[in-house]
Short mmCIF file of C-alpha atoms in Angstrom, two decimals:
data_model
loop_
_atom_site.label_atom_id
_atom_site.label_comp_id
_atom_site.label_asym_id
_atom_site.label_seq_id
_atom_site.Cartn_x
_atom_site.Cartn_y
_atom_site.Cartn_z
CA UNK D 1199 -37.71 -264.95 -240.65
CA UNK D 1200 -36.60 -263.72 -237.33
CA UNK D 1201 -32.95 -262.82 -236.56
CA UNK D 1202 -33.62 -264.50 -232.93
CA UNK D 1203 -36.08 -267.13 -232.09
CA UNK D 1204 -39.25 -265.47 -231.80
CA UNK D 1205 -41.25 -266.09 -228.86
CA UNK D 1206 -44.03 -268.73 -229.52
CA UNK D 1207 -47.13 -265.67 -229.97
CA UNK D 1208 -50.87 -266.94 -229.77
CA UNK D 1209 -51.92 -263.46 -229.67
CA UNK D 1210 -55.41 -262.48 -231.26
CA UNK D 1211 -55.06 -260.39 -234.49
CA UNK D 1212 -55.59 -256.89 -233.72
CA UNK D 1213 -56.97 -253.81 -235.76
CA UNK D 1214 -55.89 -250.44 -235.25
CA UNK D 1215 -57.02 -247.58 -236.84
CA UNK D 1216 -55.18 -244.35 -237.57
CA UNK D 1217 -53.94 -241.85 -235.41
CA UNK D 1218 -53.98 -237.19 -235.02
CA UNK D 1219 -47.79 -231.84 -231.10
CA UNK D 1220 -45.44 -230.90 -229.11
CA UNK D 1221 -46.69 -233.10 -225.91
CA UNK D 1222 -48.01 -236.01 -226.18
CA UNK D 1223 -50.65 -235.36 -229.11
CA UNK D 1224 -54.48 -236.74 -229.02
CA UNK D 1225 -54.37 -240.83 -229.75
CA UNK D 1226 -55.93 -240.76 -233.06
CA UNK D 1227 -55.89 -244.29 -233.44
CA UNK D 1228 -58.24 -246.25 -231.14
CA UNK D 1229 -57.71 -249.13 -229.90
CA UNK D 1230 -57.77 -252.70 -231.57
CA UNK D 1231 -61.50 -254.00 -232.16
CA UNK D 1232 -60.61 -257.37 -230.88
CA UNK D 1233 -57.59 -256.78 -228.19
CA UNK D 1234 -54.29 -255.45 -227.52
CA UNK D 1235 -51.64 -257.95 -227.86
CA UNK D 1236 -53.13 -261.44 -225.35
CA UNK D 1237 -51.11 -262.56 -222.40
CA UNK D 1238 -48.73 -264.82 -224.23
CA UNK D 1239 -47.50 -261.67 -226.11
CA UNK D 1240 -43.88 -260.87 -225.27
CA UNK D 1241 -44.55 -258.68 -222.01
CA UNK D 1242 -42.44 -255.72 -220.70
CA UNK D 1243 -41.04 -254.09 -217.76
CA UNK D 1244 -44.04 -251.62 -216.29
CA UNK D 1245 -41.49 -248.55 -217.05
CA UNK D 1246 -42.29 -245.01 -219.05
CA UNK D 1247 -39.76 -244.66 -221.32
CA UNK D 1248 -37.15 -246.38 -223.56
CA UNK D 1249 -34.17 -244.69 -221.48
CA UNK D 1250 -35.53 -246.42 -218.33
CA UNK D 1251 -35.96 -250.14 -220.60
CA UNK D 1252 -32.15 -250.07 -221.43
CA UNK D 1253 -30.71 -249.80 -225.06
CA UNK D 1254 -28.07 -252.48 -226.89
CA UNK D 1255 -26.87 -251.50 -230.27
CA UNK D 1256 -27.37 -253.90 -232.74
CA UNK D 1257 -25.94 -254.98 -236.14
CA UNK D 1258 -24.55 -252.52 -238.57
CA UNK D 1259 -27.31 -251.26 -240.92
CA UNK D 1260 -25.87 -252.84 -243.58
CA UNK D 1261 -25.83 -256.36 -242.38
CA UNK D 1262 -29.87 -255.94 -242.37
CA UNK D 1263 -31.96 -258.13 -244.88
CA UNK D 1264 -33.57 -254.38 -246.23
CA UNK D 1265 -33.72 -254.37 -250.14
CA UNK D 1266 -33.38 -251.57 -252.23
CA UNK D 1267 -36.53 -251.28 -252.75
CA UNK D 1268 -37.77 -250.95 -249.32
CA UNK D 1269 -34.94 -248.60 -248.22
CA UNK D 1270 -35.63 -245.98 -250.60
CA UNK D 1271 -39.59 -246.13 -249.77
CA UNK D 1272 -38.86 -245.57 -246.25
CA UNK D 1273 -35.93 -243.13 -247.10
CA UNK D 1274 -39.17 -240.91 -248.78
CA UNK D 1275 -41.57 -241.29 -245.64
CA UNK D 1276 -38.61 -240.31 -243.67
CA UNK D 1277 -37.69 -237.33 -245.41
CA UNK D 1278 -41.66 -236.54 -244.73
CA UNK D 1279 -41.38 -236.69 -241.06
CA UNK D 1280 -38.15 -234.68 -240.70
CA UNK D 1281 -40.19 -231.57 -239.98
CA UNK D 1282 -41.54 -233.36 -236.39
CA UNK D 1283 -38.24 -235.39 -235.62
CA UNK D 1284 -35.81 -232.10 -235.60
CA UNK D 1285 -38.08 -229.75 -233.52
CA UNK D 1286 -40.42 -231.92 -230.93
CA UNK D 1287 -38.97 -233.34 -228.19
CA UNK D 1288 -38.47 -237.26 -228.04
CA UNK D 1289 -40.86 -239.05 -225.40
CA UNK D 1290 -38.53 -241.97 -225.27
CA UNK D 1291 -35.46 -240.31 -223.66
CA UNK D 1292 -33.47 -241.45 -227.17
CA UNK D 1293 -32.69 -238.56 -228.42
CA UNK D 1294 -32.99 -234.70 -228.92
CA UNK D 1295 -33.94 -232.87 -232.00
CA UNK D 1296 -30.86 -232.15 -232.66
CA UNK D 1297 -29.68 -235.68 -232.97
CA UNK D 1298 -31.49 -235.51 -236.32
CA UNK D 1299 -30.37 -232.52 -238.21
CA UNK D 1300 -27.38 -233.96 -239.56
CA UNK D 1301 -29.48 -237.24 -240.90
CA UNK D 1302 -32.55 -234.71 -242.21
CA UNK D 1303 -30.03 -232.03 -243.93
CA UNK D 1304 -28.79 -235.28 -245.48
CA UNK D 1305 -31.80 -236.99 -246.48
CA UNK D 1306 -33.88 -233.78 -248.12
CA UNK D 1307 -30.51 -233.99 -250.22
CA UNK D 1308 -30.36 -237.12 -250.79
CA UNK D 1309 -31.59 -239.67 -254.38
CA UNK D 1310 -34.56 -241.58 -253.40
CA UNK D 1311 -32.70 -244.45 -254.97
CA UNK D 1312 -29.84 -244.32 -252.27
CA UNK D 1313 -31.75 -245.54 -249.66
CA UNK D 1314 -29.84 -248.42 -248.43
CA UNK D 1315 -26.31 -246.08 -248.22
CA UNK D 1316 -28.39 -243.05 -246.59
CA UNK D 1317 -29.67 -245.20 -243.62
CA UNK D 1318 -26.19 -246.82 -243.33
CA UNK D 1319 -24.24 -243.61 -242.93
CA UNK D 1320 -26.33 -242.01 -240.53
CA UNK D 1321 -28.29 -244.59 -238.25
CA UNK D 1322 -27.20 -247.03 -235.86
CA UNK D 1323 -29.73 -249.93 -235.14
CA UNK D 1324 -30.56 -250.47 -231.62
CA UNK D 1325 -32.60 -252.97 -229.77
CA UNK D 1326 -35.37 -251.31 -226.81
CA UNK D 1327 -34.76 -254.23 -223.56
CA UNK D 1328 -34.27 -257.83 -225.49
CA UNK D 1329 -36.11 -256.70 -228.91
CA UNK D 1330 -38.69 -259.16 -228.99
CA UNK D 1331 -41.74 -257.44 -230.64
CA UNK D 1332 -45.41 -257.43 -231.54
CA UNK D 1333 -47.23 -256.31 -234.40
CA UNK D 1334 -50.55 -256.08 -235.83
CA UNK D 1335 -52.12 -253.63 -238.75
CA UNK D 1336 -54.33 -251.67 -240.10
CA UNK D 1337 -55.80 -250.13 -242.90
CA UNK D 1338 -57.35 -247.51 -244.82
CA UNK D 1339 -61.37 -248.84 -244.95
CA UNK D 1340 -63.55 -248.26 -247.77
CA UNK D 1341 -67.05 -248.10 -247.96
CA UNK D 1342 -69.96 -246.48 -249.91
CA UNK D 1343 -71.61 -242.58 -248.23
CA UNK D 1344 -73.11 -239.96 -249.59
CA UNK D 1345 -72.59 -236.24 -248.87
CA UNK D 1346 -75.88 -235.79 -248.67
CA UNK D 1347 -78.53 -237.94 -246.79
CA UNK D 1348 -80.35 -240.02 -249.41
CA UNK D 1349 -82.25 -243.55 -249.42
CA UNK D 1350 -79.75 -246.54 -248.22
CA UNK D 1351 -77.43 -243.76 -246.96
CA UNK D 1352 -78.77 -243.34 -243.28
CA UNK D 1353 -75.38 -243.52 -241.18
CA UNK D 1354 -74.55 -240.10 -240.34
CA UNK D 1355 -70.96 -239.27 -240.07
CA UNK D 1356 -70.25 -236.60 -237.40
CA UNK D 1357 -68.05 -233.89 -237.19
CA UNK D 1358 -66.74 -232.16 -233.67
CA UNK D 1359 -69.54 -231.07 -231.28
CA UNK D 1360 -68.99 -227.91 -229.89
CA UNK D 1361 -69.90 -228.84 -226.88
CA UNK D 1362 -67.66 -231.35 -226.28
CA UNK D 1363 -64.94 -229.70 -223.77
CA UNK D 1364 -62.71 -230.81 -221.25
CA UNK D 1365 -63.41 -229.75 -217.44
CA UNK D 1366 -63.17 -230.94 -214.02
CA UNK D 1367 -66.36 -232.49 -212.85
CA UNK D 1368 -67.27 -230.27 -209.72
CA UNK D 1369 -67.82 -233.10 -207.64
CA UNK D 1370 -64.19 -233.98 -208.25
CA UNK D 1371 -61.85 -232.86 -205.40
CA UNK D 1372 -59.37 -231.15 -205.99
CA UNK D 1373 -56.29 -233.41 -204.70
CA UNK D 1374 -57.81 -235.80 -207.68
CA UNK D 1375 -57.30 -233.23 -210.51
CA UNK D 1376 -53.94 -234.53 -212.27
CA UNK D 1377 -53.15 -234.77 -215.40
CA UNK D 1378 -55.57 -233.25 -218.54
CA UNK D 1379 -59.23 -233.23 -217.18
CA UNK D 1380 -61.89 -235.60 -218.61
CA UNK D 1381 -63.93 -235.01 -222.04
CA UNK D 1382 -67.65 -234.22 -221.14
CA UNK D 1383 -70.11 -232.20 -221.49
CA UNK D 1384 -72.32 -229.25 -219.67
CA UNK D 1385 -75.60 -230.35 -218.69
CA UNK D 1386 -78.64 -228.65 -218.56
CA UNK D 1387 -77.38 -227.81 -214.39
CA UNK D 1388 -74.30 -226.87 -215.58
CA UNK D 1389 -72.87 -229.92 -213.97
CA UNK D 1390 -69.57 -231.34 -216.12
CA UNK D 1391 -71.02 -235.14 -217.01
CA UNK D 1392 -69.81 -237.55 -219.44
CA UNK D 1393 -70.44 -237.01 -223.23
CA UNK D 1394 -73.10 -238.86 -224.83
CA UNK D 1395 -71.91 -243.19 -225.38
CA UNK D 1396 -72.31 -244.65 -228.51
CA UNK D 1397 -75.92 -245.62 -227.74
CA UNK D 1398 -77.20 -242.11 -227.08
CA UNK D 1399 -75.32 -241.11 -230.43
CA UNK D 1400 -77.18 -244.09 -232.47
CA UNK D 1401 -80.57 -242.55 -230.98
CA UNK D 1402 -80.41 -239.60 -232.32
CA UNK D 1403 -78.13 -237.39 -229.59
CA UNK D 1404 -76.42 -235.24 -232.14
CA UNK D 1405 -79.58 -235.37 -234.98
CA UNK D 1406 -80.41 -232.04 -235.95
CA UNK D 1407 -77.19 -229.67 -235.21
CA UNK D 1408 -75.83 -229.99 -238.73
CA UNK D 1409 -72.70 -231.80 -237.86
CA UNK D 1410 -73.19 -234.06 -240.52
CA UNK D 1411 -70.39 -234.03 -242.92
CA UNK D 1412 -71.49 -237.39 -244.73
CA UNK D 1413 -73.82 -240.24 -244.53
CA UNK D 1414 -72.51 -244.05 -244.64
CA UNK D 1415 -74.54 -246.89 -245.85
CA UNK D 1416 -73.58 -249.79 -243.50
CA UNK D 1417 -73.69 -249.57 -239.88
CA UNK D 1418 -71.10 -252.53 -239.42
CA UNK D 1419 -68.59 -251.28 -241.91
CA UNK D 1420 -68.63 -247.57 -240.41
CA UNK D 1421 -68.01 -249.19 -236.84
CA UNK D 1422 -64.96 -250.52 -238.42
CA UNK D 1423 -64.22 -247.41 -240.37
CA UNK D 1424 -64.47 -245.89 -236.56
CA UNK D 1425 -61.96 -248.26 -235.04
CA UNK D 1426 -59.46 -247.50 -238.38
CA UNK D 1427 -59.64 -243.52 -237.67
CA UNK D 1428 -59.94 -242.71 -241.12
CA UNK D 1429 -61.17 -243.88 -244.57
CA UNK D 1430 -62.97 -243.51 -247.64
CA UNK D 1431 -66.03 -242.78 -248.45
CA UNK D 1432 -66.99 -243.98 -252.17
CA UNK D 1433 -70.00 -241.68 -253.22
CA UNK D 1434 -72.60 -242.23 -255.63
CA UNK D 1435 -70.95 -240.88 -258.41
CA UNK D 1436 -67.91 -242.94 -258.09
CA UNK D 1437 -65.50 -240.55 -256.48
CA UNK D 1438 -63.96 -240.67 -253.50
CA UNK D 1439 -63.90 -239.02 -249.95
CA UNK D 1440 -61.77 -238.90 -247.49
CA UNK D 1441 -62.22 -238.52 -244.08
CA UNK D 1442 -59.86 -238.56 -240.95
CA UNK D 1443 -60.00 -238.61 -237.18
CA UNK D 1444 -61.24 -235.26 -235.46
CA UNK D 1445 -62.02 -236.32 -231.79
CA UNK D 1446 -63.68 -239.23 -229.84
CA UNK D 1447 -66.24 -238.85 -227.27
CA UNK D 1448 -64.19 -239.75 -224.22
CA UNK D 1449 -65.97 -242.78 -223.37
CA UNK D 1450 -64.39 -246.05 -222.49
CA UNK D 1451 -63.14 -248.30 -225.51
CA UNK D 1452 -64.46 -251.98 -225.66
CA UNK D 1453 -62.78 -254.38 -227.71
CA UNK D 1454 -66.13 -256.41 -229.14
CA UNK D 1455 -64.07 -259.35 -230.52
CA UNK D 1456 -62.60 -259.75 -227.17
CA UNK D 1457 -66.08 -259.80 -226.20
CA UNK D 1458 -67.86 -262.08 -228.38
CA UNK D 1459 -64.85 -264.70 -228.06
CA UNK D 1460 -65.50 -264.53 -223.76
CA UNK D 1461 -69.12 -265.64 -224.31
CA UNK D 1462 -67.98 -268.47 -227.18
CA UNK D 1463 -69.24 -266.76 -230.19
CA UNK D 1464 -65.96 -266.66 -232.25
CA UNK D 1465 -63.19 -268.59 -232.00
CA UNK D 1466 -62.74 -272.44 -231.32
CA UNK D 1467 -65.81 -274.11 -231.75
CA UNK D 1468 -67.60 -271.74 -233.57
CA UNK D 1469 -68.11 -271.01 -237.23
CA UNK D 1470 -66.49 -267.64 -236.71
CA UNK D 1471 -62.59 -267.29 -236.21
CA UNK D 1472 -61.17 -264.79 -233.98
CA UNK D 1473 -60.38 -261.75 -236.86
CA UNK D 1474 -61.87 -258.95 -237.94
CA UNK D 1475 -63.94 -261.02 -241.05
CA UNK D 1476 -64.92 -263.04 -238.40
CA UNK D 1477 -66.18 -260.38 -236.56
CA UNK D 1478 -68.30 -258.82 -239.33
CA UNK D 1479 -69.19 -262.21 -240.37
CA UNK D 1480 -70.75 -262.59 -236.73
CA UNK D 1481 -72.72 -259.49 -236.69
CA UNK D 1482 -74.05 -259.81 -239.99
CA UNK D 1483 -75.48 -263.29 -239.09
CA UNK D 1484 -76.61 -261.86 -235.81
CA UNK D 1485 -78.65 -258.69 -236.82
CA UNK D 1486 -80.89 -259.29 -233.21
CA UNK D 1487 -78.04 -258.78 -231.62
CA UNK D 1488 -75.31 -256.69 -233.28
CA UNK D 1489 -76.67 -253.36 -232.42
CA UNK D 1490 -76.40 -254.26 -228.63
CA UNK D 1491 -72.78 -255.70 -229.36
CA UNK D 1492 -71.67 -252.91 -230.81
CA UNK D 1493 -72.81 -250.37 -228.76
CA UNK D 1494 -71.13 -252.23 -225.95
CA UNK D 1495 -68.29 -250.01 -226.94
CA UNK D 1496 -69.18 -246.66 -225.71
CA UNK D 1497 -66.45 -244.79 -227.94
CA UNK D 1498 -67.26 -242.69 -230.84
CA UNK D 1499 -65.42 -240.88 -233.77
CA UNK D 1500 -65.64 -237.56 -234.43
CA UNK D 1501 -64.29 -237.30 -238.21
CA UNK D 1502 -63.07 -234.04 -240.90
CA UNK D 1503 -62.81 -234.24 -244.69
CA UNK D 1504 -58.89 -234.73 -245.88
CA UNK D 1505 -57.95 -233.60 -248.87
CA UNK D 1506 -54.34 -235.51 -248.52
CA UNK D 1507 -53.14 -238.35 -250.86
CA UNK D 1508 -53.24 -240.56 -247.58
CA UNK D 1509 -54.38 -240.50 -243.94
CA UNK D 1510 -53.02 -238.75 -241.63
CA UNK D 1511 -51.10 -239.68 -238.67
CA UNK D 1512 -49.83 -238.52 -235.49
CA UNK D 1513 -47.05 -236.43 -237.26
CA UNK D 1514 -49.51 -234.51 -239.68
CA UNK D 1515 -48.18 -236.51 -242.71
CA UNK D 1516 -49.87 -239.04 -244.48
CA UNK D 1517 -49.13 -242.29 -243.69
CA UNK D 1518 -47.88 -244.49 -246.46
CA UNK D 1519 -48.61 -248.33 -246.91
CA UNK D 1520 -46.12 -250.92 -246.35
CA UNK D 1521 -43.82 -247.84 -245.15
CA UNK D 1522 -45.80 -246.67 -242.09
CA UNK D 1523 -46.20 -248.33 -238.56
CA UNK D 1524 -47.40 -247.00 -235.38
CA UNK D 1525 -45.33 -247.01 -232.29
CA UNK D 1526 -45.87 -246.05 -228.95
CA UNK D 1527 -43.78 -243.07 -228.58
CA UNK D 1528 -42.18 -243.50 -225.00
CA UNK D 1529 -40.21 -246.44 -226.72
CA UNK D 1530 -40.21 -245.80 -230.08
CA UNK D 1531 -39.10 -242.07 -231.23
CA UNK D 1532 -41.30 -240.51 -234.08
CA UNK D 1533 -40.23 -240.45 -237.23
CA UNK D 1534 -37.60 -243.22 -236.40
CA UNK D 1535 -36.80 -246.10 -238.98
CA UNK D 1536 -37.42 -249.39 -237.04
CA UNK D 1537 -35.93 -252.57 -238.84
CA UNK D 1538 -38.73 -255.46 -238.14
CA UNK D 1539 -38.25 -259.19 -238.41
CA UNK D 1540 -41.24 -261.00 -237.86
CA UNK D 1541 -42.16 -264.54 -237.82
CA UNK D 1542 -44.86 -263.10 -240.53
CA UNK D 1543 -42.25 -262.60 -243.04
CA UNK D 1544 -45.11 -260.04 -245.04
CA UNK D 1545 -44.17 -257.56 -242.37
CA UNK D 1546 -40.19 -257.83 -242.68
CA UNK D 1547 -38.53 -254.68 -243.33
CA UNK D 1548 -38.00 -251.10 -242.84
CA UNK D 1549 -40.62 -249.44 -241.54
CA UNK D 1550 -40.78 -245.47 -240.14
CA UNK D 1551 -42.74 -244.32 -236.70
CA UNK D 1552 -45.53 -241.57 -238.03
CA UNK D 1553 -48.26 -243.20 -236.00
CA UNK D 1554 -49.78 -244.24 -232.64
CA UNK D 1555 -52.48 -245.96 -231.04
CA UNK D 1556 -55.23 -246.71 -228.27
CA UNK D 1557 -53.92 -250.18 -228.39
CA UNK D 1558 -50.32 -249.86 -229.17
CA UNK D 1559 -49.00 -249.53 -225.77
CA UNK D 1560 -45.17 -250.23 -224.61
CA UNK D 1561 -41.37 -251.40 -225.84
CA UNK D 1562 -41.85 -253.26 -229.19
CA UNK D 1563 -45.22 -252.90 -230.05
CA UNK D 1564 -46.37 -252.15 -233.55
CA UNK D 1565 -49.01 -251.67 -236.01
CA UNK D 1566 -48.31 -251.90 -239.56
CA UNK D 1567 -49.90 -250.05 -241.88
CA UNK D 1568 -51.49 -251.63 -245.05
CA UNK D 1569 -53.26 -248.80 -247.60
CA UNK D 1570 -56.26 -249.38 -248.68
CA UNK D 1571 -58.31 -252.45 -251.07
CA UNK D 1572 -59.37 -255.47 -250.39
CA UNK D 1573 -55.21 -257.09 -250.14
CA UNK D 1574 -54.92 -254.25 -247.32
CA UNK D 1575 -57.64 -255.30 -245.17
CA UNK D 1576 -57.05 -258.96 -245.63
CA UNK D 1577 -53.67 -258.42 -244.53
CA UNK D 1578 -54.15 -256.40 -241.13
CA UNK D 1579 -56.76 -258.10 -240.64
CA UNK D 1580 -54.85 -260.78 -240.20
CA UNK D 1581 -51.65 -259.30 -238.74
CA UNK D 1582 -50.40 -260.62 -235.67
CA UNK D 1583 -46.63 -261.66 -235.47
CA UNK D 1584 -44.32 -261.95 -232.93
CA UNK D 1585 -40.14 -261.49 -233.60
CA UNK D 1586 -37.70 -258.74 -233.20
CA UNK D 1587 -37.52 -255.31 -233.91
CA UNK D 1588 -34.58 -252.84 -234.15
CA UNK D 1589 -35.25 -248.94 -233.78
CA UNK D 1590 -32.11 -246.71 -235.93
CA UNK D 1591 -31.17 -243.75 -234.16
CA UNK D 1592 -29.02 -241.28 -235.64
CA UNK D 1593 -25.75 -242.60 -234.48
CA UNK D 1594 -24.68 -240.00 -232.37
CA UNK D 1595 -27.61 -240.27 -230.17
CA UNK D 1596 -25.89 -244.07 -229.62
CA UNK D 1597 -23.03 -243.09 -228.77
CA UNK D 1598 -24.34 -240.57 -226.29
CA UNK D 1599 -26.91 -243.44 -224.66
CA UNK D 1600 -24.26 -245.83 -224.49
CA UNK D 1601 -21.38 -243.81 -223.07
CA UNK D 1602 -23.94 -243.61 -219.48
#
């Protein structure tokens, strides 16, 4: 239950898939299928950072609802993201890497069943502007491929082009060029144009350079696979393989349940309610008209083979369900613990920063991550909370913000 009233949140569920150092590192989590958080959603102050939003401390660690349980789990994903959190440099303003030597020296040293005293002697929780908070989840997707292309197996799944590069399109002036230049591609002039859409791709764009690494058997459930960032693939003779985010296209991401709910296909007064099910439910009734729908979102996954226990995030570790959420990292420092208390009670708890996201954008904004199985998908796929959140910081870095 929330430790302050939560705002009243009529905010469609979201789906975000999973994210890819030392700047600000590819998003390999693209955006929510349906929508970022709706209007209702607690909003924020247009500002870059956490220093700029303002920082309050908050209770002692130890007057936090966290079991045993859960502290030690996130004590172990912590300890995983320690290599990141004491050598990058913090997005937010929060802190420096030093600020978490002291708390990493401790925790590689520390029992995994001393959570609960570990976080309390080295972390101060903090609330980012008034606390109040979003989140949504996701998941790791399963579905049936083949390495090789074989009857009912007819999805390819693509590795990175080659020619997919970054460069200034020449009819760009130069006063424009700021920032990283756009993804694209050389044409046949030699003129920098947009990479192929998700259309092009379907037709057969990329058939024949051998960047197949696998072939799916749904269409649907590989566009949702897409939107996740990673998954599994089960193959024909019951094993499993994994595959994780590589690189998008560059195109423009369209959120298709956003889409379908404008023209009154899901939600009130339909058959189909605004959620990912619903979604899939749609399309499969629709089959006229779910290619179109679909390719309405121009954006398109590039994936590699993992051979991790878990997906990866945007640290390089493998994110870990019920233990791993994605932030946005100008509020929320990777590798932080962040306390949630959410009018969804089933995403209470201690949670640490190893991810980001298309959709995951500004103060108090989370996705939760679920694992994988049919619980996991029923449960982001349903995800979307409102309540408070409270982001530790190693408590010197408190002091420090505070004494401003």
């Amino acid at each position: 239950m929330a430790m302050r009233q939560a705002l009243n949140v009529m905010a469609i569920a979201a789906l975000a898939g999973l994210a890819g150092c030392a700047s600000t590192p590819e998003p390999v989590k693209p955006p929510s299928p349906i929508a970022a958080p709706a209007p209702t959603a607690p909003l924020v102050p247009e500002v870059q950072s956490a220093a700029f939003l303002g920082v309050e401390r908050g209770p002692a660690f130890g007057a936090l609802p966290v079991s045993d349980s859960d502290a030690n789990a996130a004590l172990a994903a912590f300890v995983e993201s320690c290599d990141w959190v004491s050598r990058k440099d913090d997005k937010s303003g929060l802190t420096r890497p030093s600020d978490w030597q002291a708390a990493c020296d401790a925790a590689h040293n520390t029992r995994y069943d001393r959570g609960r005293a570990f976080f309390a002697e080295h972390f101060q929780p903090v609330r980012i502007g008034n606390g109040e908070a979003f989140a949504t989840g996701y998941f790791e997707p399963e579905l049936r491929g083949s390495r090789t292309r074989a009857a009912g197996y007819d999805v390819p799944v693509y590795s990175m082009p080659d020619d997919l590069v970054r460069a200034w399109p020449d009819t760009m002036a130069e006063s424009e060029r700021t920032g990283r230049p756009p993804l694209g591609r050389y044409d046949e002039t030699g003129a920098h144009v947009p990479y192929w859409d998700r259309e092009a791709i379907e037709l057969g764009a990329l058939a024949g350079r051998g960047l197949e690494i696998a072939w799916a058997a749904d269409a649907i459930e590989f566009f949702f696979l897409q939107i996740q960032g990673s998954g599994l693939l089960r193959l024909p003779d019951g094993t499993l393989m994994r595959i994780g985010y590589a690189g998008q296209n560059g195109r423009g991401y369209t959120a298709i349940g956003r889409t379908l709910r404008e023209r009154g296909e899901i939600g009130d007064g339909t058959n189909y309610p605004v959620s990912m099910q619903g979604i899939v439910d749609w399309l499969r009734a629709n089959p006229g008209k779910a290619d179109s729908v679909m390719r309405e979102n121009q954006s398109w996954i590039f994936f590699r083979e993992l051979t991790t226990d878990g997906p990866l995030g945007s640290l390089g570790v493998p994110v870990r369900a019920r233990d791993s959420v994605a932030v946005d990292p100008r509020f929320v420092p990777y590798g932080a613990p962040v306390f949630l208390d959410m009018e969804e009670d089933e995403a209470d708890g201690l949670w640490v920063a190893q991810d980001t996201g298309g959709a995951i954008k500004g103060a108090n904004r989370f996705d939760t991550f679920w694992g994988n199985g049919p619980s996991a998908r029923r449960i982001a796929g349903e995800m979307s909370s409102g309540g408070n959140a409270l982001i530790l910081l190693p408590k010197g870095s408190v002091d420090r913000l505070l004494a401003r």
